[in-house]
mmCIF file of C-alpha atoms in Angstrom:
data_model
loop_
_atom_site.group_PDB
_atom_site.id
_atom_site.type_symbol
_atom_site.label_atom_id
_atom_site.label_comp_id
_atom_site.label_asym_id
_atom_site.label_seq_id
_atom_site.Cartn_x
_atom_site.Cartn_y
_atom_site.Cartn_z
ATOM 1 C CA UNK A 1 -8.532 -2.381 -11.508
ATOM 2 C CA UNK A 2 -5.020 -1.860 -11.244
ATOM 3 C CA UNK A 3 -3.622 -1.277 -7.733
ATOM 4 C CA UNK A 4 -0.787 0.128 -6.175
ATOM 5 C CA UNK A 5 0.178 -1.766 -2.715
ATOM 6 C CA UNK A 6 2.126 0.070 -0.644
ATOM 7 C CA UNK A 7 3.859 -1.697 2.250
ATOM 8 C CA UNK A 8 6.657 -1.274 4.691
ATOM 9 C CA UNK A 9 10.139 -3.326 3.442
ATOM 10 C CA UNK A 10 13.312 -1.292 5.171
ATOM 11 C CA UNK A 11 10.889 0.001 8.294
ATOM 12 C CA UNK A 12 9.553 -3.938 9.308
ATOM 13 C CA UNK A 13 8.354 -6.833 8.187
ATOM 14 C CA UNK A 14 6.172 -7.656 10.939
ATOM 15 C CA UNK A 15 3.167 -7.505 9.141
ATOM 16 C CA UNK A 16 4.265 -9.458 6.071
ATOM 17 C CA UNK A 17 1.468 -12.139 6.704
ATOM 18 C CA UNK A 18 -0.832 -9.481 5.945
ATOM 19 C CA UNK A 19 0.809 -8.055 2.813
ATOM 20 C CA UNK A 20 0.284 -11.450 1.399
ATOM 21 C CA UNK A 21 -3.181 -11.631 2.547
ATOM 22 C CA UNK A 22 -4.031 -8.262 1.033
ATOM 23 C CA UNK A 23 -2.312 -8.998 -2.523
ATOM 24 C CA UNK A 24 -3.038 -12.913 -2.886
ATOM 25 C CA UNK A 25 -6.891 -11.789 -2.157
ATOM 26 C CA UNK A 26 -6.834 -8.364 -4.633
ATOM 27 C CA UNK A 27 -5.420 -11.093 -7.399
ATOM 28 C CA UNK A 28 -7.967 -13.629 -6.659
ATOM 29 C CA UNK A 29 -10.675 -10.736 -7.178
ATOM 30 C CA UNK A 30 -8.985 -10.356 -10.471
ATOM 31 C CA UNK A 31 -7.656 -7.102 -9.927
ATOM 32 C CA UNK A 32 -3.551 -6.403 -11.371
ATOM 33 C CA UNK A 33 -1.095 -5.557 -8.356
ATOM 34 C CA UNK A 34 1.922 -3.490 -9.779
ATOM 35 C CA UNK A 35 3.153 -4.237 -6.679
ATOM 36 C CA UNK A 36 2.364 -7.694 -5.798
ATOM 37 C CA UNK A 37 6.526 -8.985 -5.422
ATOM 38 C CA UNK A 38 6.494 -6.581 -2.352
ATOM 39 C CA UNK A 39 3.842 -8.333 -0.130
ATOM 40 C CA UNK A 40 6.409 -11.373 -0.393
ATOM 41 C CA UNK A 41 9.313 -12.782 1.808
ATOM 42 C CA UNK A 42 11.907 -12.832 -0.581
ATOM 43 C CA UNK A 43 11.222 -8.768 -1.624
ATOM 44 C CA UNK A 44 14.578 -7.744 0.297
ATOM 45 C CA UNK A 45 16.842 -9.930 -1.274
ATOM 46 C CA UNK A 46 15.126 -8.549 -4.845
ATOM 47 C CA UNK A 47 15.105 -5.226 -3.948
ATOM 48 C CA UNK A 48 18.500 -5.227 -2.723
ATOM 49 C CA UNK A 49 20.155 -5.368 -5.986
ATOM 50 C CA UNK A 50 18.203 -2.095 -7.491
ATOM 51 C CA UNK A 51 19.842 1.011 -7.835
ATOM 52 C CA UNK A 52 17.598 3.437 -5.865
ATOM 53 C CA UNK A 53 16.817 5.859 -8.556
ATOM 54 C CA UNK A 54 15.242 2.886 -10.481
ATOM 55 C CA UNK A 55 12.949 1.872 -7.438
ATOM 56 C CA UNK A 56 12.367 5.458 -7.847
ATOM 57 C CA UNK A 57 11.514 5.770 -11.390
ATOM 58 C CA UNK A 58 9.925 2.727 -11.967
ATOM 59 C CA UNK A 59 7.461 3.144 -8.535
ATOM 60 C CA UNK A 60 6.461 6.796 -9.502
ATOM 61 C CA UNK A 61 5.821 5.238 -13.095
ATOM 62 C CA UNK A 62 3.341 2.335 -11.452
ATOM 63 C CA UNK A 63 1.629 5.208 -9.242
ATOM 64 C CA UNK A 64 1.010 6.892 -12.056
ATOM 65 C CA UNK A 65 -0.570 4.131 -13.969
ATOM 66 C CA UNK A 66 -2.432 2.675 -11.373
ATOM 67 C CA UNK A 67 -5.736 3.273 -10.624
ATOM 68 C CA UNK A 68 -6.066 3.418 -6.839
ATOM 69 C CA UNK A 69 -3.000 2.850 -4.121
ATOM 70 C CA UNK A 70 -3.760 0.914 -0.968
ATOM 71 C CA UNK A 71 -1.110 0.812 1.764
ATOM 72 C CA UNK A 72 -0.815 -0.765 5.092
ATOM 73 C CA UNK A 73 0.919 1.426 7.321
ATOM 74 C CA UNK A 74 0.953 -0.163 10.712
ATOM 75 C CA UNK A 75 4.920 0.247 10.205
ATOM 76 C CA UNK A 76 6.527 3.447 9.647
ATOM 77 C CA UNK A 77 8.426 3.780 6.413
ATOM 78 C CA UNK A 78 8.994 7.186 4.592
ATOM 79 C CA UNK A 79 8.789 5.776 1.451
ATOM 80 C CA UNK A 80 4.900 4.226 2.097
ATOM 81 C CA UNK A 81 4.463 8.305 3.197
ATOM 82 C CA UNK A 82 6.143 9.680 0.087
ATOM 83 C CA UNK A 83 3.986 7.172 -2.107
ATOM 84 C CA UNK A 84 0.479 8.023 -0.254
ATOM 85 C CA UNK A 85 1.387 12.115 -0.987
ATOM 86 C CA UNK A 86 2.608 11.182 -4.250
ATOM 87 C CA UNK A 87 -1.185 9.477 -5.058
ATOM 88 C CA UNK A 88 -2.957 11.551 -3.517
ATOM 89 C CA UNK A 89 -0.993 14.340 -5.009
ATOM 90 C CA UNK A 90 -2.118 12.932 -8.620
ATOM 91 C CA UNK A 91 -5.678 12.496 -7.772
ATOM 92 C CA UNK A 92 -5.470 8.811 -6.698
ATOM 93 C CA UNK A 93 -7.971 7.110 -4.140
ATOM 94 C CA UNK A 94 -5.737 6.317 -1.635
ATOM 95 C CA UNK A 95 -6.472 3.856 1.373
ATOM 96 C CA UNK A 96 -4.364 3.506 4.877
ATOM 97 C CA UNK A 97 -5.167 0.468 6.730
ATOM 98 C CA UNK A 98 -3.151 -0.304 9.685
ATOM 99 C CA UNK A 99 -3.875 -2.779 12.779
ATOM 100 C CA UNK A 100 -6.362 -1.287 15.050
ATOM 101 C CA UNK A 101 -2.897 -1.556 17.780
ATOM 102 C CA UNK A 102 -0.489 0.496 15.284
ATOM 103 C CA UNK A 103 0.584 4.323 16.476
ATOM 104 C CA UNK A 104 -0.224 5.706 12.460
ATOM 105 C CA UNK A 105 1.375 9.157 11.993
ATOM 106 C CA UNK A 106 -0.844 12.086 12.490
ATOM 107 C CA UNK A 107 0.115 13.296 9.166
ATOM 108 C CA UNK A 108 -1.598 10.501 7.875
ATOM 109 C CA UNK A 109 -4.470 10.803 10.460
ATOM 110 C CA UNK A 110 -5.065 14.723 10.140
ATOM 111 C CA UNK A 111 -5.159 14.331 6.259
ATOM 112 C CA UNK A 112 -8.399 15.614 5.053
ATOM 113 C CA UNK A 113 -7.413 15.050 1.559
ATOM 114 C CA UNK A 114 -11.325 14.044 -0.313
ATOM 115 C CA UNK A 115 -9.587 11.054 -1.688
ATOM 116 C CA UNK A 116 -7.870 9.476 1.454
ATOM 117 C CA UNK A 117 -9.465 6.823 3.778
ATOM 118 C CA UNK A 118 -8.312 5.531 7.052
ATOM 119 C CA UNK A 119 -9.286 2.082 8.320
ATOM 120 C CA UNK A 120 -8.287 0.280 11.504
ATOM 121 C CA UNK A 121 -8.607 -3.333 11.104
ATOM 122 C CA UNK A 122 -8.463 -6.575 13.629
ATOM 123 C CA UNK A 123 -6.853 -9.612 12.113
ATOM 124 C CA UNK A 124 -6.539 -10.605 8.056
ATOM 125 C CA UNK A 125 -10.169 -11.138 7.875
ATOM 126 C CA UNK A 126 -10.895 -7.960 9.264
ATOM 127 C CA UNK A 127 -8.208 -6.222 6.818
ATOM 128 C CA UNK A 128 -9.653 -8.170 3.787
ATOM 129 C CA UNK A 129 -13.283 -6.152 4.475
ATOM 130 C CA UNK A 130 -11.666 -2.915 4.596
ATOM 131 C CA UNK A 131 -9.501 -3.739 1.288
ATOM 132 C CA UNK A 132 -13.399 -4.895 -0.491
ATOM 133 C CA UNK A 133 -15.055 -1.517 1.410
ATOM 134 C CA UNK A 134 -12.850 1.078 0.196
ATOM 135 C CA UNK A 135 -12.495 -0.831 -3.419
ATOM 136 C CA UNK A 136 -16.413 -0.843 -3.812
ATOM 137 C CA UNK A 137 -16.317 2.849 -3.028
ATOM 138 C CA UNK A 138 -12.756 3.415 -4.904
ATOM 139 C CA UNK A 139 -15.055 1.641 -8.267
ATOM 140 C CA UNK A 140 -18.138 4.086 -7.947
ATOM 141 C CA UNK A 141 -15.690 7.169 -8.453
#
């Protein structure tokens, strides 16, 4: 399956120990992260040297080829919301897992969109089942 990981980068990093956790298990499982560079530490020095309407072209482009988009938004970033309407906007499965802690917008929360699902999650383990869960679902579509 080919995934689109959404994740904070100019809102936080706090959660970068996650990102990894998500995208080194998703390639383990075999599946192809479009996005895997931005789970890592050294995205912001990378992504520092793009012209913006690149990011923008080439991340609509992997949206649009991926299959389903999974984003952690415990942080806040307006480009993680732009790239969950975007998907879901397209017809995408779209997952928003966030620590069971994190204040998630209630634009994300109030969504009813048929495709969209919410998780809370308690620790990587935790977050790892709710990545499987909404990709066993996510499949059967």
């Amino acid at each position: 399956m080919k995934i689109y990981f959404s994740c904070s980068l100019t809102g936080g990093r706090r959660d970068e120990a996650v990102y990894g956790a998500i995208v080194d298990h998703l390639l383990e499982a075999g599946h192809a992260v479009l996005t895997a560079h931005l789970a890592r530490p050294e995205v912001m020095a990378l992504e520092q040297v793009v012209d913006p309407a690149e990011v923008y072209r080439r991340d609509i482009d992997w949206i649009e080829e991926c299959d389903v988009l999974v984003a952690e938004v415990s942080t806040p970033s307006h480009g993680v919301g732009y790239e969950i309407a975007y998907a879901l906007g397209r017809g995408k499965p779209v997952l928003c897992c966030a620590r069971q802690e994190a204040r998630v917008s209630k634009m994300i929360l109030g969504n009813d969109s048929p495709g969209l699902i919410v998780s809370r999650y308690d620790g990587r383990v935790q977050a790892l089942q709710v990545v499987d869960s909404f990709l066993g679902r996510a499949g059967s579509v």
